[in-house]
Amino acid sequence: MVVASLSEAGLNQTSEVLNSFAGITFSAAAVHVTNTNSCLYLQNRATFRFDPADEDKRKKLCEGILNILEKDTKTSCQVACLEALRILSRDKKVLVPVTTKRNMQILMKLAKLDTVEDPLERVSEFPVIVEALKCLCNIIFNSSVAQKLSLELNLAAMLCNLLQECKDRQLVDDIKCFDLRLLFLLSLLHTDIRAQLRQELQGVQVLTQALESSLSVRWTEEYKAAEDRDRPPLSLQETDCAIEALKALFNVTLDSWNVHSKNESHQFRYMAAILRHCLLTTGPTEEKTEELHSNAINLLSNVPVSCLDVLINSSSQEETDIKYNGMNMRAIQILLDFMEKRIDKGSSYREGLTPVLSLLTECCRTHRNIRKFIKAQVLPPLRDVSNRPEVGTTVRNKLVRLMTHVDLGVKQIAAEFLFVLCKERVDSLLKYTGYGNAAGLLAARGLLAGGRGDHWYSDDEDTDTEEYKSAKPNINLITGHLEEPMPNPMDEMTEEQKEYEAMKLVNMFDKLSRDELIKPMGVRPDGTMAPLEEAVSQYHTSKQESSDSD
């Protein structure tokens, strides 16, 4: 047991409060602080809700702990105090005595953030550094005052320095992980710190190097990392470090679509090559691998699309059997598998699915080989058209079902992805989806009358299979599948009966329209939707102008 001396007055003032926590006991002249296995930590480590009646006691306890930490006490005592403070800092209401410049500096000193010497010189101090970083994470997350103080104290610069000291060091994974987590929180919660990291502190470069180190990337040539099929999965610590680096980089690289210099282009291509390696890497569990890949995909969405060509590279016969036109497509296949897995989950589409769909859409729009490889996987040549496009278990069936999803953002990106795979040609999209499923996209794009989108694609033509060609005349354009010929119910009607049914239908539509239950719409000459009267008027005007010009 470690003993830390306090004044008699200090003991009398805080003894009652400190004694309310197991593991901290007092005598007339000393406070006994237990080690990391103390009853305090074991009993309260899972505590996230606190009794409001004890709020004042917890505030005084925070003050007492910080007074101990300010003194030059032994390592085990510092660790025990920091563990207690970490638990207490989960309560936003008790952070008032903690979030002062003095107390922030105490914690920064314990985290070795304000030293000019080597902060990682003594391994025995590593547990103190880790616990101090954990406390700072909680405090900054829960206190807006602490967030402002962190900018004033230049905390981000100190964290970048400590991160660089961790490079190529042994036994520092925990320090590195919580350093990265703190940088992630600062860049998330304070836009000025995000700008500081990007512009002044070379944050993109520092964080990219930290990610590279966590993944142990070995380069064979520029923008190409070695692929080792027999490499063991990352450890839990390595995976957590990589995930924290990816999250911090995502914040720092927001709004990075426009690359203006050769150096920026190199930095993003270098990052994309590391992210490709990340996609080919597995974690200790399936859940951790999915989390790792999810964060890599989020970050790839921030990389300028012109730099994403490094996701594919020329392939030798030995490297992979997943290739197209001599290009290694392993990373793209992993993205497709990830997309399908997220679709199969059936929930949280906006957060879990839209990033990967958006990424694949932009890749296909810009890079021809990626688009052609993905189209071969998602929209292979049609042979069996007996079922509706949305019925079945193929990736195409699953994506077509999403085109009518209740979430507007989800159905828009799913439709856009398929539209780009079809080179933004309406006739090609309708062949794979049917008019009914594609109507929302076409209406939004002003393409209900047909045509194609604005983006230019290569002129290579799709080839229809013989099975599709023979079935095409009998395919229902609305549903997109082959239907058996149905008897015409009007064949046996007299002309009077046909006229009666027609007027009955007109009257029904008129009543629905007058009651404003429906609003008849038409298609303008430019392909967009408009109220029927307006659409008809524009067609007459367009036709008259055409006649006058003749």
Coordinates of C-alpha atoms in Angstrom, one line a residue:
M1 CA 0.0 0.0 0.0
V2 CA 1.3 3.4 -1.0
V3 CA 1.0 6.3 1.4
A4 CA 0.6 9.9 0.3
S5 CA 0.8 12.6 3.0
L6 CA -1.8 15.3 3.2
S7 CA -2.2 18.2 5.7
E8 CA -4.3 17.7 8.8
A9 CA -6.7 20.3 7.6
G10 CA -7.0 18.7 4.2
L11 CA -7.7 15.4 5.8
N12 CA -10.4 16.7 8.1
Q13 CA -12.1 18.5 5.2
T14 CA -12.3 15.7 2.7
S15 CA -12.1 12.6 4.9
E16 CA -15.8 12.0 5.0
V17 CA -16.1 12.4 1.2
L18 CA -13.2 10.2 0.4
N19 CA -14.3 7.5 2.8
S20 CA -17.5 7.2 0.8
F21 CA -15.5 5.4 -1.8
A22 CA -14.2 2.0 -0.9
G23 CA -10.4 1.6 -1.1
I24 CA -9.4 5.1 0.2
T25 CA -8.9 5.1 3.9
F26 CA -7.5 7.8 6.3
S27 CA -5.5 8.2 9.5
A28 CA -4.8 11.4 11.4
A29 CA -2.0 12.3 9.2
A30 CA -2.1 10.3 6.0
V31 CA -4.3 9.0 3.2
H32 CA -3.8 5.5 2.1
V33 CA -4.3 5.0 -1.7
T34 CA -4.6 1.5 -2.9
N35 CA -3.2 0.0 -6.1
T36 CA -5.0 -0.5 -9.4
N37 CA -6.8 -3.6 -8.0
S38 CA -8.3 -1.5 -5.2
C39 CA -11.9 -2.0 -4.2
L40 CA -12.7 1.5 -5.5
Y41 CA -11.8 0.6 -9.1
L42 CA -13.3 -2.9 -9.0
Q43 CA -16.6 -1.8 -7.5
N44 CA -17.1 1.3 -9.7
R45 CA -15.3 0.7 -13.0
A46 CA -18.7 -0.1 -14.7
T47 CA -20.4 2.9 -13.1
F48 CA -21.9 5.4 -15.6
R49 CA -24.9 6.7 -13.6
F50 CA -24.4 8.6 -10.3
D51 CA -26.7 9.6 -7.5
P52 CA -27.6 13.3 -7.7
A53 CA -27.7 13.5 -3.9
D54 CA -23.9 12.9 -3.8
E55 CA -22.9 15.5 -6.4
D56 CA -21.2 17.8 -3.9
K57 CA -19.3 14.9 -2.5
R58 CA -18.1 13.8 -5.9
K59 CA -16.9 17.4 -6.7
K60 CA -14.9 17.5 -3.4
L61 CA -13.5 14.1 -4.2
C62 CA -12.3 15.4 -7.6
E63 CA -10.6 18.3 -5.9
G64 CA -8.9 16.0 -3.4
I65 CA -7.7 13.7 -6.1
L66 CA -6.2 16.5 -8.2
N67 CA -4.5 17.9 -5.1
I68 CA -2.8 14.5 -4.7
L69 CA -1.9 14.3 -8.4
E70 CA -0.3 17.7 -8.3
K71 CA 2.3 16.4 -5.8
D72 CA 5.2 14.2 -6.7
T73 CA 3.8 10.9 -5.6
K74 CA 4.6 7.3 -6.5
T75 CA 3.5 5.7 -9.8
S76 CA 1.0 3.3 -8.2
C77 CA -0.6 6.1 -6.2
Q78 CA -1.0 8.2 -9.4
V79 CA -2.5 5.3 -11.3
A80 CA -5.1 4.7 -8.5
C81 CA -6.0 8.4 -8.4
L82 CA -6.3 8.6 -12.1
E83 CA -8.5 5.5 -12.3
A84 CA -10.9 7.1 -9.7
L85 CA -10.9 10.4 -11.6
R86 CA -11.6 8.6 -14.9
I87 CA -14.7 7.1 -13.3
L88 CA -15.8 10.4 -11.8
S89 CA -15.3 12.3 -15.1
R90 CA -18.1 10.3 -16.7
D91 CA -20.4 12.6 -14.7
K92 CA -20.7 16.0 -16.6
K93 CA -22.1 17.7 -13.5
V94 CA -18.9 17.3 -11.4
L95 CA -16.5 18.5 -14.0
V96 CA -16.6 22.2 -12.9
P97 CA -13.6 21.8 -10.4
V98 CA -11.7 19.8 -13.0
T99 CA -12.0 22.0 -16.0
T100 CA -9.6 24.7 -15.0
K101 CA -6.4 25.6 -16.7
R102 CA -4.4 24.4 -13.7
N103 CA -6.1 21.0 -13.5
M104 CA -5.9 20.4 -17.2
Q105 CA -2.1 21.2 -17.0
I106 CA -1.8 18.7 -14.2
L107 CA -3.3 15.9 -16.3
M108 CA -1.3 17.0 -19.4
K109 CA 1.9 16.8 -17.3
L110 CA 1.1 13.3 -16.1
A111 CA 0.4 12.4 -19.8
K112 CA 3.9 13.6 -20.6
L113 CA 2.5 16.1 -23.1
D114 CA 4.4 19.2 -21.9
T115 CA 7.9 17.9 -21.6
V116 CA 10.8 18.7 -23.9
E117 CA 12.5 15.5 -22.9
D118 CA 11.7 12.0 -24.2
P119 CA 8.3 11.3 -22.7
L120 CA 8.6 7.6 -23.2
E121 CA 12.0 7.2 -21.6
R122 CA 10.7 5.2 -18.5
V123 CA 8.5 2.2 -19.2
S124 CA 7.4 2.3 -15.5
E125 CA 5.5 5.6 -16.2
F126 CA 3.5 4.2 -19.1
P127 CA 0.4 3.2 -17.0
V128 CA 0.3 6.8 -15.7
I129 CA 0.4 8.2 -19.2
V130 CA -2.4 5.9 -20.4
E131 CA -4.7 6.7 -17.4
A132 CA -4.0 10.5 -17.8
L133 CA -5.0 10.3 -21.5
K134 CA -8.1 8.4 -20.6
C135 CA -9.1 11.1 -18.1
L136 CA -8.5 13.8 -20.7
C137 CA -10.7 11.9 -23.2
N138 CA -13.6 11.8 -20.7
I139 CA -13.2 15.4 -19.6
I140 CA -12.9 16.8 -23.1
F141 CA -15.8 14.7 -24.4
N142 CA -18.1 15.9 -21.5
S143 CA -17.0 19.5 -21.1
S144 CA -17.2 22.4 -23.6
V145 CA -15.0 24.4 -21.3
A146 CA -12.3 21.8 -21.5
Q147 CA -12.7 21.8 -25.3
K148 CA -11.9 25.5 -25.4
L149 CA -9.0 25.2 -22.9
S150 CA -7.5 22.5 -25.1
L151 CA -7.2 25.0 -27.9
E152 CA -5.7 27.6 -25.6
L153 CA -3.2 25.1 -24.2
N154 CA -2.3 23.9 -27.6
L155 CA -3.2 20.3 -26.7
A156 CA -3.4 19.1 -30.3
A157 CA 0.2 20.0 -31.1
M158 CA 1.4 18.2 -27.9
L159 CA -0.6 15.1 -28.9
C160 CA 1.0 15.1 -32.3
N161 CA 4.4 15.3 -30.8
L162 CA 3.7 12.4 -28.5
L163 CA 2.3 10.4 -31.4
Q164 CA 5.5 10.9 -33.3
E165 CA 7.5 9.8 -30.3
C166 CA 5.5 6.5 -30.3
K167 CA 6.7 5.7 -33.8
D168 CA 8.8 2.5 -34.0
R169 CA 8.6 2.1 -30.2
Q170 CA 7.7 -1.1 -28.3
L171 CA 5.0 -1.4 -25.6
V172 CA 3.4 1.9 -26.5
D173 CA 0.2 0.7 -28.2
D174 CA -2.1 1.8 -25.4
I175 CA -0.5 5.2 -25.3
K176 CA -0.8 5.5 -29.0
C177 CA -4.4 4.4 -29.0
F178 CA -5.6 6.9 -26.5
D179 CA -3.5 9.7 -28.0
L180 CA -5.3 9.0 -31.3
R181 CA -8.7 8.8 -29.5
L182 CA -8.1 12.2 -28.0
L183 CA -7.1 13.7 -31.4
F184 CA -10.3 12.2 -32.8
L185 CA -12.4 13.8 -30.0
L186 CA -10.7 17.2 -30.4
S187 CA -11.1 17.2 -34.2
L188 CA -14.8 16.1 -33.8
L189 CA -15.8 18.6 -31.1
H190 CA -13.8 21.7 -32.1
T191 CA -13.7 22.9 -35.7
D192 CA -10.8 25.3 -35.0
I193 CA -8.7 22.4 -33.8
R194 CA -9.6 20.4 -36.9
A195 CA -8.4 23.3 -39.0
Q196 CA -5.2 23.6 -36.9
L197 CA -4.5 19.9 -37.4
R198 CA -5.0 20.1 -41.1
Q199 CA -3.1 23.4 -41.8
E200 CA -0.5 24.0 -39.1
L201 CA 0.4 20.6 -37.5
Q202 CA 0.6 18.4 -40.7
G203 CA -2.1 16.3 -39.1
V204 CA -2.9 14.3 -42.2
Q205 CA 0.7 13.2 -42.6
V206 CA 1.2 12.5 -38.8
L207 CA -2.1 10.5 -38.6
T208 CA -1.4 8.6 -41.9
Q209 CA 2.0 7.6 -40.5
A210 CA 0.4 6.4 -37.3
L211 CA -2.1 4.3 -39.4
E212 CA 0.7 2.9 -41.5
S213 CA 2.6 1.9 -38.4
S214 CA -0.5 0.2 -36.8
L215 CA -1.0 -1.9 -39.9
S216 CA 2.7 -2.7 -40.3
V217 CA 2.6 -1.8 -44.0
R218 CA 5.5 -3.1 -46.2
W219 CA 5.9 -1.3 -49.6
T220 CA 6.9 -3.1 -52.7
E221 CA 6.7 0.0 -54.9
E222 CA 5.1 3.4 -54.8
Y223 CA 1.5 3.2 -53.7
K224 CA 1.6 -0.6 -53.6
A225 CA 1.9 -2.5 -50.4
A226 CA 3.0 -6.2 -50.1
E227 CA 0.1 -8.7 -50.0
D228 CA 0.7 -11.6 -47.7
R229 CA -2.1 -14.1 -47.7
D230 CA -0.6 -16.0 -44.7
R231 CA -0.2 -12.9 -42.5
P232 CA -1.9 -13.4 -39.1
P233 CA -4.8 -11.1 -38.1
L234 CA -4.0 -7.9 -36.3
S235 CA -3.9 -8.0 -32.5
L236 CA -6.7 -6.3 -30.6
Q237 CA -4.4 -3.4 -29.7
E238 CA -3.2 -2.9 -33.3
T239 CA -6.8 -3.0 -34.5
D240 CA -8.0 -0.4 -32.0
C241 CA -5.1 1.9 -32.9
A242 CA -5.9 1.6 -36.6
I243 CA -9.6 2.3 -36.0
E244 CA -8.8 5.4 -33.9
A245 CA -6.4 6.7 -36.5
L246 CA -9.0 6.2 -39.2
K247 CA -11.6 8.1 -37.2
A248 CA -9.3 11.0 -36.6
L249 CA -8.2 11.1 -40.2
F250 CA -11.9 11.2 -41.3
N251 CA -12.4 14.4 -39.3
V252 CA -9.3 16.1 -40.5
T253 CA -9.9 15.3 -44.2
L254 CA -13.5 16.4 -44.4
D255 CA -14.1 18.7 -47.4
S256 CA -11.0 17.4 -49.2
W257 CA -12.6 16.7 -52.5
N258 CA -10.6 19.5 -54.3
V259 CA -6.9 18.7 -54.5
H260 CA -4.9 21.7 -55.7
S261 CA -1.3 20.7 -55.5
K262 CA 1.0 17.8 -56.5
N263 CA 1.9 17.3 -52.9
E264 CA -1.7 17.0 -51.8
S265 CA -2.4 14.5 -54.5
H266 CA 0.6 12.4 -53.4
Q267 CA -0.6 12.5 -49.8
F268 CA -4.1 11.2 -50.7
R269 CA -2.8 8.6 -53.0
Y270 CA -0.4 7.4 -50.3
M271 CA -3.4 7.3 -47.9
A272 CA -5.6 5.4 -50.4
A273 CA -2.9 2.8 -50.8
I274 CA -2.7 2.3 -47.0
L275 CA -6.5 2.1 -46.9
R276 CA -6.4 -0.6 -49.7
H277 CA -4.0 -2.6 -47.5
C278 CA -6.4 -2.0 -44.6
L279 CA -9.3 -3.5 -46.5
L280 CA -7.1 -6.6 -47.2
T281 CA -6.3 -6.9 -43.4
T282 CA -8.4 -8.8 -40.8
G283 CA -8.8 -8.1 -37.1
P284 CA -8.9 -10.6 -34.2
T285 CA -12.6 -11.1 -34.6
E286 CA -15.2 -10.8 -37.3
E287 CA -16.8 -7.8 -35.5
K288 CA -13.5 -6.0 -35.3
T289 CA -12.7 -6.7 -38.9
E290 CA -16.1 -5.2 -39.9
E291 CA -15.5 -2.1 -37.7
L292 CA -12.0 -1.7 -39.2
H293 CA -13.3 -2.0 -42.8
S294 CA -16.2 0.3 -42.0
N295 CA -14.0 3.1 -40.8
A296 CA -11.6 2.6 -43.8
I297 CA -14.6 3.0 -46.2
N298 CA -15.7 6.2 -44.4
L299 CA -12.2 7.6 -44.9
L300 CA -12.1 6.5 -48.5
S301 CA -15.2 8.6 -49.1
N302 CA -13.1 11.7 -48.2
V303 CA -10.3 10.9 -50.6
P304 CA -10.6 12.8 -53.9
V305 CA -12.0 10.4 -56.4
S306 CA -9.1 11.0 -58.8
C307 CA -6.8 9.4 -56.3
L308 CA -8.8 6.2 -55.9
D309 CA -7.2 4.5 -58.9
V310 CA -4.6 3.1 -56.5
L311 CA -7.3 0.7 -55.1
I312 CA -6.5 -1.4 -58.2
N313 CA -3.1 -2.1 -59.6
S314 CA -1.5 -4.4 -62.1
S315 CA -1.5 -7.9 -60.9
S316 CA 0.8 -10.9 -61.3
Q317 CA -0.6 -14.4 -61.7
E318 CA 0.5 -15.3 -58.2
E319 CA -1.0 -12.3 -56.4
T320 CA -4.7 -12.9 -56.8
D321 CA -7.3 -14.7 -58.8
I322 CA -9.7 -11.7 -58.5
K323 CA -8.7 -9.5 -61.4
Y324 CA -10.0 -7.7 -64.4
N325 CA -8.1 -6.6 -67.5
G326 CA -4.9 -7.6 -65.6
M327 CA -5.8 -5.4 -62.6
N328 CA -5.9 -6.7 -59.0
M329 CA -9.5 -6.3 -57.9
R330 CA -9.3 -7.8 -54.4
A331 CA -10.0 -4.5 -52.6
I332 CA -13.0 -3.8 -54.9
Q333 CA -14.4 -7.3 -54.2
I334 CA -14.1 -6.7 -50.5
L335 CA -16.0 -3.5 -50.9
L336 CA -18.8 -5.4 -52.8
D337 CA -18.9 -8.1 -50.1
F338 CA -19.1 -5.5 -47.4
M339 CA -21.9 -3.8 -49.2
E340 CA -23.9 -7.0 -49.6
K341 CA -23.3 -7.9 -45.9
R342 CA -24.7 -4.5 -44.9
I343 CA -27.7 -5.0 -47.1
D344 CA -28.4 -8.4 -45.6
K345 CA -28.3 -6.9 -42.1
G346 CA -31.6 -5.2 -43.0
S347 CA -31.2 -2.2 -40.6
S348 CA -29.3 1.1 -40.1
Y349 CA -29.0 1.5 -43.9
R350 CA -28.3 5.2 -43.7
E351 CA -25.3 4.9 -41.4
G352 CA -24.1 1.4 -42.4
L353 CA -24.8 1.1 -46.1
T354 CA -24.8 4.6 -47.8
P355 CA -21.1 5.3 -47.3
V356 CA -20.0 2.1 -49.2
L357 CA -22.6 2.6 -51.9
S358 CA -21.6 6.2 -52.3
L359 CA -17.9 5.2 -52.5
L360 CA -18.6 2.5 -55.1
T361 CA -20.8 4.9 -57.2
E362 CA -18.0 7.5 -57.4
C363 CA -15.4 4.8 -58.2
C364 CA -17.6 3.5 -61.0
R365 CA -18.3 7.0 -62.4
T366 CA -14.6 7.8 -62.7
H367 CA -12.7 4.6 -63.2
R368 CA -13.7 2.5 -66.2
N369 CA -12.1 -0.8 -65.1
I370 CA -13.8 -0.6 -61.6
R371 CA -17.2 0.0 -63.2
K372 CA -16.9 -2.8 -65.7
F373 CA -15.7 -5.3 -63.0
I374 CA -18.5 -4.3 -60.6
K375 CA -21.1 -4.4 -63.4
A376 CA -20.1 -8.0 -64.2
Q377 CA -20.7 -8.9 -60.5
V378 CA -23.9 -6.9 -59.9
L379 CA -25.6 -6.7 -63.3
P380 CA -24.5 -9.7 -65.4
P381 CA -26.1 -10.3 -68.8
L382 CA -29.8 -11.1 -68.3
R383 CA -30.9 -14.6 -69.1
D384 CA -33.8 -15.6 -66.9
V385 CA -36.4 -12.7 -66.8
S386 CA -39.3 -14.8 -65.5
N387 CA -39.1 -13.1 -62.1
R388 CA -39.5 -9.4 -61.2
P389 CA -36.1 -7.6 -60.7
E390 CA -36.7 -7.1 -57.0
V391 CA -37.5 -10.8 -56.4
G392 CA -34.5 -13.1 -55.6
T393 CA -31.3 -13.3 -53.6
T394 CA -28.7 -11.9 -56.1
V395 CA -27.0 -8.5 -55.4
R396 CA -29.0 -7.0 -58.2
N397 CA -32.3 -8.2 -56.6
K398 CA -31.3 -6.7 -53.3
L399 CA -30.3 -3.3 -54.8
V400 CA -33.5 -3.1 -56.8
R401 CA -35.5 -3.6 -53.6
L402 CA -33.7 -0.7 -52.1
M403 CA -34.8 1.5 -54.9
T404 CA -38.3 1.7 -53.3
H405 CA -37.0 1.9 -49.7
V406 CA -38.8 4.2 -47.3
D407 CA -35.6 6.1 -46.5
L408 CA -35.2 8.7 -49.3
G409 CA -31.4 8.8 -49.0
V410 CA -31.1 5.1 -49.2
K411 CA -33.2 4.6 -52.2
Q412 CA -31.6 7.5 -54.0
I413 CA -28.0 6.2 -53.6
A414 CA -29.1 2.6 -54.5
A415 CA -30.7 3.9 -57.7
E416 CA -27.8 6.1 -58.5
F417 CA -25.4 3.2 -58.1
L418 CA -27.3 1.1 -60.6
F419 CA -27.7 4.0 -62.9
V420 CA -24.0 4.6 -63.0
L421 CA -23.4 0.9 -63.7
C422 CA -25.7 1.3 -66.7
K423 CA -23.5 4.3 -67.8
E424 CA -26.5 6.6 -67.0
R425 CA -28.5 5.3 -69.9
V426 CA -32.2 5.1 -69.2
D427 CA -32.9 2.2 -71.5
S428 CA -30.2 0.1 -69.9
L429 CA -31.4 0.9 -66.4
L430 CA -35.0 0.0 -67.2
K431 CA -33.8 -3.4 -68.6
Y432 CA -32.4 -4.3 -65.2
T433 CA -34.9 -2.7 -62.9
G434 CA -38.2 -2.1 -64.7
Y435 CA -39.8 1.3 -65.1
G436 CA -41.8 1.1 -61.8
N437 CA -38.7 0.7 -59.6
A438 CA -36.7 3.4 -61.6
A439 CA -39.5 6.0 -61.8
G440 CA -38.3 7.9 -58.7
L441 CA -34.8 8.4 -60.0
L442 CA -35.9 9.3 -63.5
A443 CA -38.4 11.8 -62.1
A444 CA -35.7 13.4 -60.0
R445 CA -33.3 13.5 -62.9
G446 CA -35.8 14.7 -65.5
L447 CA -35.4 11.6 -67.5
L448 CA -38.9 10.2 -67.5
A449 CA -39.0 10.6 -71.3
G450 CA -35.8 8.7 -71.7
G451 CA -32.3 9.7 -72.7
R452 CA -29.1 9.6 -70.5
G453 CA -27.4 11.4 -67.7
D454 CA -24.8 14.2 -68.0
H455 CA -21.7 12.1 -67.4
W456 CA -19.7 10.8 -70.3
Y457 CA -18.8 7.1 -70.5
S458 CA -17.0 4.9 -73.0
D459 CA -19.0 3.9 -76.1
D460 CA -18.7 0.1 -75.6
E461 CA -22.1 -1.4 -76.1
D462 CA -23.8 -3.9 -73.9
T463 CA -24.6 -7.2 -75.5
D464 CA -27.9 -9.0 -74.9
T465 CA -28.1 -12.8 -74.5
E466 CA -30.1 -14.8 -76.9
E467 CA -32.4 -15.7 -74.0
Y468 CA -33.1 -12.1 -73.3
K469 CA -33.6 -11.2 -77.0
S470 CA -36.2 -13.9 -77.5
A471 CA -38.1 -12.9 -74.3
K472 CA -37.9 -9.1 -74.9
P473 CA -41.1 -8.6 -76.8
N474 CA -43.1 -10.1 -74.0
I475 CA -41.4 -8.3 -71.1
N476 CA -43.6 -5.9 -69.1
L477 CA -41.7 -2.7 -69.2
I478 CA -43.3 -1.5 -65.9
T479 CA -42.5 -4.6 -63.8
G480 CA -39.4 -5.6 -65.8
H481 CA -40.2 -9.3 -66.1
L482 CA -41.7 -11.7 -68.5
E483 CA -45.5 -12.1 -68.3
E484 CA -47.7 -14.6 -70.0
P485 CA -50.2 -13.0 -72.4
M486 CA -53.3 -12.0 -70.6
P487 CA -56.8 -12.1 -72.2
N488 CA -58.1 -8.6 -73.1
P489 CA -61.2 -8.0 -71.1
M490 CA -62.5 -5.5 -73.7
D491 CA -62.5 -8.0 -76.5
E492 CA -66.0 -9.2 -75.5
M493 CA -67.4 -5.8 -74.8
T494 CA -69.6 -3.8 -77.2
E495 CA -68.7 -0.3 -78.1
E496 CA -71.3 1.1 -75.8
Q497 CA -69.9 -0.9 -72.8
K498 CA -66.3 0.3 -73.6
E499 CA -67.5 3.9 -73.7
Y500 CA -69.4 3.4 -70.4
E501 CA -66.3 2.0 -68.6
A502 CA -64.1 4.8 -70.0
M503 CA -66.4 7.5 -68.7
K504 CA -66.7 5.8 -65.4
L505 CA -62.9 5.8 -65.1
V506 CA -62.8 9.5 -66.1
N507 CA -65.4 10.4 -63.5
M508 CA -63.5 8.5 -60.7
F509 CA -60.2 10.3 -61.5
D510 CA -62.1 13.6 -61.7
K511 CA -63.6 13.1 -58.2
L512 CA -60.2 12.1 -56.7
S513 CA -58.6 15.2 -58.3
R514 CA -61.3 17.6 -57.1
D515 CA -61.1 16.1 -53.5
E516 CA -57.3 16.7 -53.8
L517 CA -56.6 13.1 -53.0
I518 CA -54.5 12.8 -56.2
K519 CA -52.9 15.4 -58.5
P520 CA -52.7 14.4 -62.2
M521 CA -49.2 14.9 -63.5
G522 CA -47.6 15.0 -66.9
V523 CA -44.1 15.0 -68.3
R524 CA -42.7 18.2 -69.6
P525 CA -40.7 18.3 -72.9
D526 CA -37.5 18.4 -70.7
G527 CA -38.5 15.1 -69.0
T528 CA -39.4 16.5 -65.6
M529 CA -42.8 16.1 -63.9
A530 CA -45.4 18.9 -63.7
P531 CA -49.1 19.3 -63.1
L532 CA -51.0 17.9 -66.1
E533 CA -52.4 21.3 -67.3
E534 CA -48.9 22.8 -67.2
A535 CA -47.3 19.9 -69.0
V536 CA -49.9 19.9 -71.8
S537 CA -49.5 23.7 -72.2
Q538 CA -45.7 23.4 -72.5
Y539 CA -46.1 20.6 -75.1
H540 CA -48.4 22.8 -77.2
T541 CA -46.0 25.7 -76.9
S542 CA -43.0 23.6 -77.8
K543 CA -44.9 22.1 -80.8
Q544 CA -45.9 25.6 -82.0
E545 CA -42.4 26.9 -81.7
S546 CA -41.1 23.9 -83.7
S547 CA -43.7 24.5 -86.4
D548 CA -42.8 28.2 -86.6
S549 CA -39.1 27.5 -87.0
D550 CA -39.9 25.1 -89.9

